[in-house]
């Protein structure tokens, strides 16, 4: 690198801007040092079949920090940028790959959670609280409301969202955004169940699933014949269920694909072109049945150490674990991006991490 005075001043300016952003938000920005050696020991291969997806000379990088709860990443190749939500700070952020700068894309974002890019390159967003709706940001910046009610009653708290190739929009609607004051405003649910919805191309909304307890992340298989959905609660562990997708949008053949048996916490995930599931991972917060002595106090410890769980778990289409990407923070959600669609962006608590891989996003 050519270390000119101009380059050094630009770097200092970028660092100052990043620090200012974190301070203005009242969130914490954490330092991160990438691994110096190749291959990166943070990429742990659990099955030899994953070796072909690991880039030998690529390491986990921290591209942004200073958020309270980073979620909902969506990549826009036309502009070379990543949009993601910072839910408690009630804003959508923008990371520009060309400049390495992070800025506020939208303040007062109605506690936006999940985001996705539709097939026309527009942003579709789950407004997680207050408005409790699905919106689309048009190319001219105007916001179109796609759904805010079902059968005359308000939605719960739209969480994650995906767009199918037929332009139908699918989203989950758990209670998190109205359960308290951290991720939005505490309000009473109007829906009797926590559903998965489909918005058809003509705008008609239907509940395709009504029997999951707080459905969360969702994604299609590469051929769109399967829909995978995280159930946050209702089974002994967080799970990913697999469904067959009918031509009319109906779902059938419910099968448990992944069970987070190690106290892991499934949240958002994406699927690559080979059908592998790349899943945000962390501790589910479960406590030991009995307290232990810590400095003379009886403390209920976690069943598993978060530092052993924070990162990304990769499974094949049969649910077999392939790899674990170890991160210093819990990963809530992720997406593929970059000019070649082979850069994994991981929204992880206070930061955004990135890793180039030999895999490509299915969408």
Short mmCIF file of C-alpha atoms in Angstrom, two decimals:
data_model
loop_
_atom_site.label_atom_id
_atom_site.label_comp_id
_atom_site.label_asym_id
_atom_site.label_seq_id
_atom_site.Cartn_x
_atom_site.Cartn_y
_atom_site.Cartn_z
CA UNK A 1 0.00 0.00 0.00
CA UNK A 2 1.21 3.52 -0.79
CA UNK A 3 1.18 5.34 2.56
CA UNK A 4 0.86 8.94 1.42
CA UNK A 5 -0.18 11.78 3.68
CA UNK A 6 -3.50 11.90 1.86
CA UNK A 7 -4.13 8.17 2.45
CA UNK A 8 -3.28 8.47 6.12
CA UNK A 9 -5.54 11.48 6.55
CA UNK A 10 -8.37 9.71 4.74
CA UNK A 11 -7.94 6.68 6.98
CA UNK A 12 -7.95 8.85 10.06
CA UNK A 13 -11.08 10.59 8.83
CA UNK A 14 -12.83 7.27 8.24
CA UNK A 15 -11.89 6.07 11.73
CA UNK A 16 -13.13 9.33 13.26
CA UNK A 17 -16.40 9.09 11.33
CA UNK A 18 -16.89 5.51 12.51
CA UNK A 19 -16.21 6.51 16.12
CA UNK A 20 -18.60 9.45 15.82
CA UNK A 21 -21.28 7.19 14.41
CA UNK A 22 -20.95 4.78 17.33
CA UNK A 23 -20.96 7.59 19.89
CA UNK A 24 -23.95 9.30 18.31
CA UNK A 25 -25.91 6.07 18.49
CA UNK A 26 -24.95 5.47 22.09
CA UNK A 27 -23.73 1.99 21.18
CA UNK A 28 -20.38 0.31 21.64
CA UNK A 29 -17.77 -0.15 18.97
CA UNK A 30 -15.45 -3.11 19.47
CA UNK A 31 -11.89 -3.55 18.20
CA UNK A 32 -11.16 -6.64 16.13
CA UNK A 33 -7.90 -8.11 14.88
CA UNK A 34 -8.15 -10.55 11.95
CA UNK A 35 -6.16 -13.75 12.14
CA UNK A 36 -2.74 -13.26 10.57
CA UNK A 37 -2.23 -16.82 9.38
CA UNK A 38 -3.84 -18.68 6.49
CA UNK A 39 -6.03 -20.62 6.59
CA UNK A 40 -8.08 -18.71 9.16
CA UNK A 41 -8.51 -20.89 12.29
CA UNK A 42 -11.88 -19.16 12.83
CA UNK A 43 -13.22 -21.32 9.99
CA UNK A 44 -13.63 -24.71 11.63
CA UNK A 45 -14.30 -27.60 9.26
CA UNK A 46 -16.65 -30.18 10.81
CA UNK A 47 -16.95 -32.30 7.68
CA UNK A 48 -14.29 -32.71 4.95
CA UNK A 49 -16.94 -31.90 2.36
CA UNK A 50 -16.82 -28.24 3.43
CA UNK A 51 -13.17 -27.83 2.42
CA UNK A 52 -14.13 -26.88 -1.13
CA UNK A 53 -16.06 -23.86 0.20
CA UNK A 54 -13.21 -22.50 2.31
CA UNK A 55 -10.91 -19.99 0.65
CA UNK A 56 -7.44 -20.77 1.94
CA UNK A 57 -6.28 -17.14 1.86
CA UNK A 58 -9.38 -15.42 3.25
CA UNK A 59 -9.96 -14.28 6.83
CA UNK A 60 -12.91 -12.99 8.82
CA UNK A 61 -12.95 -9.17 8.73
CA UNK A 62 -14.88 -6.65 10.79
CA UNK A 63 -16.23 -4.06 8.34
CA UNK A 64 -18.36 -2.00 10.75
CA UNK A 65 -19.06 -1.70 14.46
CA UNK A 66 -21.01 0.49 16.86
CA UNK A 67 -24.53 -0.93 16.85
CA UNK A 68 -26.83 -2.21 19.55
CA UNK A 69 -28.34 -5.19 17.69
CA UNK A 70 -27.41 -5.62 14.03
CA UNK A 71 -29.94 -7.59 11.99
CA UNK A 72 -31.51 -8.08 8.57
CA UNK A 73 -28.58 -7.65 6.12
CA UNK A 74 -29.47 -7.32 2.42
CA UNK A 75 -26.97 -6.73 -0.39
CA UNK A 76 -27.60 -4.49 -3.42
CA UNK A 77 -25.19 -5.33 -6.26
CA UNK A 78 -26.23 -2.35 -8.40
CA UNK A 79 -24.74 0.05 -5.88
CA UNK A 80 -22.24 -2.26 -4.19
CA UNK A 81 -23.64 -1.72 -0.70
CA UNK A 82 -25.14 -3.59 2.22
CA UNK A 83 -28.22 -2.43 4.11
CA UNK A 84 -28.89 -3.75 7.60
CA UNK A 85 -30.99 -2.90 10.63
CA UNK A 86 -29.83 -1.63 14.02
CA UNK A 87 -33.10 -2.43 15.76
CA UNK A 88 -32.87 -0.79 19.23
CA UNK A 89 -31.41 2.36 17.63
CA UNK A 90 -34.41 2.40 15.26
CA UNK A 91 -32.45 2.82 12.04
CA UNK A 92 -31.35 1.10 8.85
CA UNK A 93 -27.63 1.37 8.13
CA UNK A 94 -25.67 1.33 4.87
CA UNK A 95 -22.19 -0.10 4.37
CA UNK A 96 -20.54 1.00 1.12
CA UNK A 97 -18.05 -1.57 -0.18
CA UNK A 98 -16.19 0.92 -2.36
CA UNK A 99 -15.43 3.44 0.39
CA UNK A 100 -15.63 1.17 3.45
CA UNK A 101 -17.87 3.79 5.06
CA UNK A 102 -21.00 3.12 7.11
CA UNK A 103 -23.78 5.69 7.30
CA UNK A 104 -27.41 5.96 8.36
CA UNK A 105 -29.64 4.98 5.45
CA UNK A 106 -32.91 5.63 7.28
CA UNK A 107 -33.52 6.99 10.77
CA UNK A 108 -36.86 6.46 12.54
CA UNK A 109 -37.21 3.19 10.65
CA UNK A 110 -40.08 1.82 12.77
CA UNK A 111 -37.65 -0.61 14.38
CA UNK A 112 -36.94 -2.33 11.06
CA UNK A 113 -35.78 -5.92 11.36
CA UNK A 114 -35.54 -8.14 8.28
CA UNK A 115 -34.70 -6.67 4.88
CA UNK A 116 -34.50 -8.15 1.40
CA UNK A 117 -33.91 -7.04 -2.17
CA UNK A 118 -36.76 -7.86 -4.53
CA UNK A 119 -36.25 -9.02 -8.11
CA UNK A 120 -36.49 -5.43 -9.35
CA UNK A 121 -33.73 -4.22 -7.01
CA UNK A 122 -36.03 -2.55 -4.46
CA UNK A 123 -35.77 -2.78 -0.68
CA UNK A 124 -38.53 -4.66 1.13
CA UNK A 125 -38.55 -4.29 4.90
CA UNK A 126 -40.15 -5.79 7.99
CA UNK A 127 -41.09 -2.81 10.18
CA UNK A 128 -40.84 -4.67 13.44
CA UNK A 129 -42.81 -2.39 15.74
CA UNK A 130 -44.97 0.75 15.99
CA UNK A 131 -46.25 0.48 12.38
CA UNK A 132 -45.95 -3.35 12.29
CA UNK A 133 -46.00 -3.62 8.52
CA UNK A 134 -44.21 -4.72 5.35
CA UNK A 135 -42.99 -1.89 3.15
CA UNK A 136 -41.22 -1.49 -0.16
CA UNK A 137 -38.87 1.40 -0.89
CA UNK A 138 -39.35 2.48 -4.50
CA UNK A 139 -36.50 3.59 -6.74
CA UNK A 140 -37.49 7.23 -6.15
CA UNK A 141 -37.36 6.75 -2.36
CA UNK A 142 -41.10 6.66 -1.79
CA UNK A 143 -42.39 3.99 0.61
CA UNK A 144 -45.22 1.66 -0.40
CA UNK A 145 -47.10 -0.29 2.28
CA UNK A 146 -47.51 -3.90 1.16
CA UNK A 147 -49.17 -5.34 4.28
CA UNK A 148 -50.09 -4.15 7.75
CA UNK A 149 -53.17 -6.25 8.55
CA UNK A 150 -54.50 -9.75 8.07
CA UNK A 151 -58.23 -10.39 8.20
CA UNK A 152 -58.77 -6.88 9.53
CA UNK A 153 -56.35 -7.22 12.46
CA UNK A 154 -52.88 -5.73 12.80
CA UNK A 155 -49.84 -7.88 12.20
CA UNK A 156 -47.77 -8.85 15.25
CA UNK A 157 -44.15 -7.81 14.57
CA UNK A 158 -42.86 -8.72 11.08
CA UNK A 159 -39.43 -10.27 11.50
CA UNK A 160 -37.73 -11.80 8.46
CA UNK A 161 -38.55 -11.70 4.76
CA UNK A 162 -37.67 -13.35 1.45
CA UNK A 163 -38.76 -12.77 -2.15
CA UNK A 164 -39.48 -15.72 -4.46
CA UNK A 165 -38.75 -15.71 -8.20
CA UNK A 166 -42.48 -15.32 -8.96
CA UNK A 167 -42.32 -11.97 -7.06
CA UNK A 168 -44.32 -13.30 -4.12
CA UNK A 169 -43.07 -12.04 -0.75
CA UNK A 170 -42.90 -14.35 2.27
CA UNK A 171 -42.40 -13.16 5.86
CA UNK A 172 -42.59 -14.33 9.45
CA UNK A 173 -44.65 -12.55 12.12
CA UNK A 174 -43.62 -13.43 15.72
CA UNK A 175 -44.13 -11.24 18.79
CA UNK A 176 -40.63 -9.94 19.55
CA UNK A 177 -41.18 -6.35 18.43
CA UNK A 178 -44.22 -5.87 20.69
CA UNK A 179 -43.09 -7.94 23.70
CA UNK A 180 -41.19 -5.07 25.33
CA UNK A 181 -39.57 -1.67 24.92
CA UNK A 182 -36.13 -2.74 23.68
CA UNK A 183 -36.88 -3.62 20.05
CA UNK A 184 -39.87 -1.34 19.73
CA UNK A 185 -43.04 -0.51 21.64
CA UNK A 186 -44.86 -2.93 23.92
CA UNK A 187 -48.33 -3.56 22.58
CA UNK A 188 -51.05 -6.19 22.65
CA UNK A 189 -51.12 -8.73 19.86
CA UNK A 190 -54.26 -8.79 17.71
CA UNK A 191 -53.51 -12.00 15.83
CA UNK A 192 -54.39 -15.20 17.69
CA UNK A 193 -51.33 -17.01 16.30
CA UNK A 194 -47.81 -16.22 15.11
CA UNK A 195 -47.93 -16.85 11.38
CA UNK A 196 -45.92 -17.11 8.20
CA UNK A 197 -47.47 -15.03 5.43
CA UNK A 198 -47.30 -14.87 1.65
CA UNK A 199 -48.01 -11.71 -0.33
CA UNK A 200 -48.89 -12.73 -3.87
CA UNK A 201 -47.84 -10.69 -6.89
CA UNK A 202 -51.35 -9.21 -7.02
CA UNK A 203 -51.00 -8.01 -3.41
CA UNK A 204 -53.26 -10.60 -1.78
CA UNK A 205 -51.97 -11.72 1.63
CA UNK A 206 -52.51 -15.23 2.97
CA UNK A 207 -51.36 -17.09 6.08
CA UNK A 208 -49.48 -20.13 4.79
CA UNK A 209 -48.59 -21.38 8.30
CA UNK A 210 -50.33 -20.74 11.61
CA UNK A 211 -48.95 -23.50 13.87
CA UNK A 212 -45.37 -22.35 14.55
CA UNK A 213 -44.56 -20.58 17.80
CA UNK A 214 -42.70 -17.38 16.94
CA UNK A 215 -41.37 -18.24 13.46
CA UNK A 216 -38.15 -16.36 12.72
CA UNK A 217 -35.69 -16.71 9.82
CA UNK A 218 -36.80 -18.23 6.51
CA UNK A 219 -35.28 -19.06 3.13
CA UNK A 220 -35.98 -21.12 0.01
CA UNK A 221 -33.91 -23.95 -1.39
CA UNK A 222 -32.15 -23.07 -4.68
CA UNK A 223 -34.94 -24.66 -6.76
CA UNK A 224 -37.60 -23.07 -4.50
CA UNK A 225 -39.27 -26.44 -3.98
CA UNK A 226 -38.48 -26.28 -0.25
CA UNK A 227 -39.09 -23.51 2.27
CA UNK A 228 -37.05 -23.57 5.49
CA UNK A 229 -38.31 -21.76 8.59
CA UNK A 230 -36.81 -21.27 12.05
CA UNK A 231 -39.16 -21.87 14.96
CA UNK A 232 -37.91 -19.83 17.89
CA UNK A 233 -40.00 -21.59 20.51
CA UNK A 234 -42.38 -24.48 20.88
CA UNK A 235 -39.93 -27.39 20.61
CA UNK A 236 -37.27 -28.49 23.12
CA UNK A 237 -34.70 -26.60 21.05
CA UNK A 238 -34.82 -23.99 18.33
CA UNK A 239 -35.36 -25.75 15.04
CA UNK A 240 -35.45 -25.34 11.29
CA UNK A 241 -38.47 -26.96 9.66
CA UNK A 242 -38.57 -27.93 6.00
CA UNK A 243 -41.73 -27.71 3.88
CA UNK A 244 -42.61 -28.69 0.34
CA UNK A 245 -43.78 -25.68 -1.68
CA UNK A 246 -46.76 -26.19 -4.01
CA UNK A 247 -47.30 -24.34 -7.27
CA UNK A 248 -50.11 -22.40 -5.59
CA UNK A 249 -47.89 -21.37 -2.67
CA UNK A 250 -49.24 -23.97 -0.27
CA UNK A 251 -46.89 -25.75 2.15
CA UNK A 252 -46.88 -29.45 3.07
CA UNK A 253 -44.67 -32.25 4.36
CA UNK A 254 -43.42 -30.57 7.54
CA UNK A 255 -40.06 -32.12 8.48
CA UNK A 256 -37.55 -31.13 11.12
CA UNK A 257 -34.27 -30.47 9.32
CA UNK A 258 -32.06 -28.97 12.04
CA UNK A 259 -32.33 -29.11 15.82
CA UNK A 260 -30.07 -26.80 17.85
CA UNK A 261 -29.28 -29.46 20.45
CA UNK A 262 -26.13 -27.82 21.88
CA UNK A 263 -27.92 -24.82 23.45
CA UNK A 264 -27.40 -23.01 20.15
CA UNK A 265 -29.67 -20.20 19.05
CA UNK A 266 -30.92 -20.29 15.46
CA UNK A 267 -32.08 -16.95 14.08
CA UNK A 268 -31.58 -15.81 10.46
CA UNK A 269 -29.94 -17.86 7.71
CA UNK A 270 -29.31 -18.02 3.96
CA UNK A 271 -28.93 -20.82 1.43
CA UNK A 272 -26.13 -21.13 -1.13
CA UNK A 273 -26.41 -22.46 -4.69
CA UNK A 274 -25.53 -25.98 -3.56
CA UNK A 275 -28.35 -25.98 -1.03
CA UNK A 276 -26.24 -25.55 2.12
CA UNK A 277 -27.76 -23.53 4.97
CA UNK A 278 -25.55 -20.84 6.53
CA UNK A 279 -27.10 -20.10 9.93
CA UNK A 280 -26.60 -17.32 12.45
CA UNK A 281 -25.63 -18.95 15.76
CA UNK A 282 -25.15 -18.14 19.42
CA UNK A 283 -26.29 -19.05 22.92
CA UNK A 284 -30.00 -19.56 23.55
CA UNK A 285 -29.56 -18.15 27.08
CA UNK A 286 -30.77 -21.31 28.84
CA UNK A 287 -29.75 -21.53 32.51
CA UNK A 288 -28.42 -24.43 34.54
CA UNK A 289 -31.01 -26.09 36.77
CA UNK A 290 -28.96 -25.38 39.93
CA UNK A 291 -26.88 -22.32 40.89
CA UNK A 292 -23.13 -22.40 41.44
CA UNK A 293 -20.99 -20.41 43.84
CA UNK A 294 -19.41 -17.33 42.25
CA UNK A 295 -17.59 -15.08 44.70
CA UNK A 296 -19.85 -16.09 47.55
CA UNK A 297 -23.06 -15.64 45.53
CA UNK A 298 -25.33 -18.34 44.18
CA UNK A 299 -25.49 -17.68 40.46
CA UNK A 300 -27.47 -19.51 37.79
CA UNK A 301 -24.93 -19.97 35.02
CA UNK A 302 -25.66 -20.51 31.34
CA UNK A 303 -25.79 -24.13 30.19
CA UNK A 304 -23.27 -23.40 27.46
CA UNK A 305 -20.55 -20.79 27.04
CA UNK A 306 -21.55 -18.10 24.51
CA UNK A 307 -17.92 -17.71 23.42
CA UNK A 308 -18.05 -21.32 22.18
CA UNK A 309 -21.29 -20.79 20.24
CA UNK A 310 -21.04 -17.31 18.71
CA UNK A 311 -20.70 -17.45 14.96
CA UNK A 312 -22.19 -19.19 11.93
CA UNK A 313 -23.08 -22.87 11.59
CA UNK A 314 -23.20 -24.38 8.11
CA UNK A 315 -25.38 -27.42 7.34
CA UNK A 316 -25.94 -29.32 4.12
CA UNK A 317 -29.41 -29.85 2.64
CA UNK A 318 -29.83 -33.00 4.78
CA UNK A 319 -29.14 -31.07 7.99
CA UNK A 320 -25.61 -32.42 8.50
CA UNK A 321 -23.17 -29.95 10.16
CA UNK A 322 -20.37 -28.96 7.77
CA UNK A 323 -18.57 -26.06 9.42
CA UNK A 324 -18.54 -23.44 12.14
CA UNK A 325 -17.28 -19.89 11.57
CA UNK A 326 -16.23 -18.60 14.98
CA UNK A 327 -16.97 -14.93 15.70
CA UNK A 328 -16.39 -12.76 18.78
CA UNK A 329 -20.09 -11.86 18.87
CA UNK A 330 -23.36 -13.71 18.39
CA UNK A 331 -24.51 -13.72 14.77
CA UNK A 332 -28.19 -12.93 14.33
CA UNK A 333 -28.46 -12.96 10.54
CA UNK A 334 -26.38 -13.00 7.37
CA UNK A 335 -26.43 -12.75 3.60
CA UNK A 336 -24.21 -13.25 0.58
CA UNK A 337 -22.94 -10.20 -1.30
CA UNK A 338 -19.97 -8.66 -3.03
CA UNK A 339 -19.44 -8.29 -6.79
CA UNK A 340 -19.24 -12.09 -7.20
CA UNK A 341 -21.92 -12.95 -4.61
CA UNK A 342 -19.31 -14.88 -2.60
CA UNK A 343 -18.78 -12.53 0.33
CA UNK A 344 -20.60 -13.64 3.46
CA UNK A 345 -21.84 -10.66 5.50
CA UNK A 346 -22.63 -11.55 9.11
CA UNK A 347 -24.74 -9.19 11.25
CA UNK A 348 -23.43 -9.93 14.73
CA UNK A 349 -24.70 -7.99 17.74
CA UNK A 350 -22.59 -4.79 17.70
CA UNK A 351 -20.74 -5.39 14.43
CA UNK A 352 -20.80 -6.54 10.82
CA UNK A 353 -18.25 -9.19 9.84
CA UNK A 354 -17.39 -10.43 6.36
CA UNK A 355 -15.69 -13.48 4.90
CA UNK A 356 -14.98 -14.41 1.29
CA UNK A 357 -15.92 -18.03 0.60
CA UNK A 358 -16.04 -20.39 -2.36
CA UNK A 359 -19.82 -20.45 -2.16
CA UNK A 360 -22.43 -18.20 -3.73
CA UNK A 361 -25.83 -17.11 -2.49
CA UNK A 362 -28.79 -18.89 -4.10
CA UNK A 363 -30.70 -15.63 -4.51
#
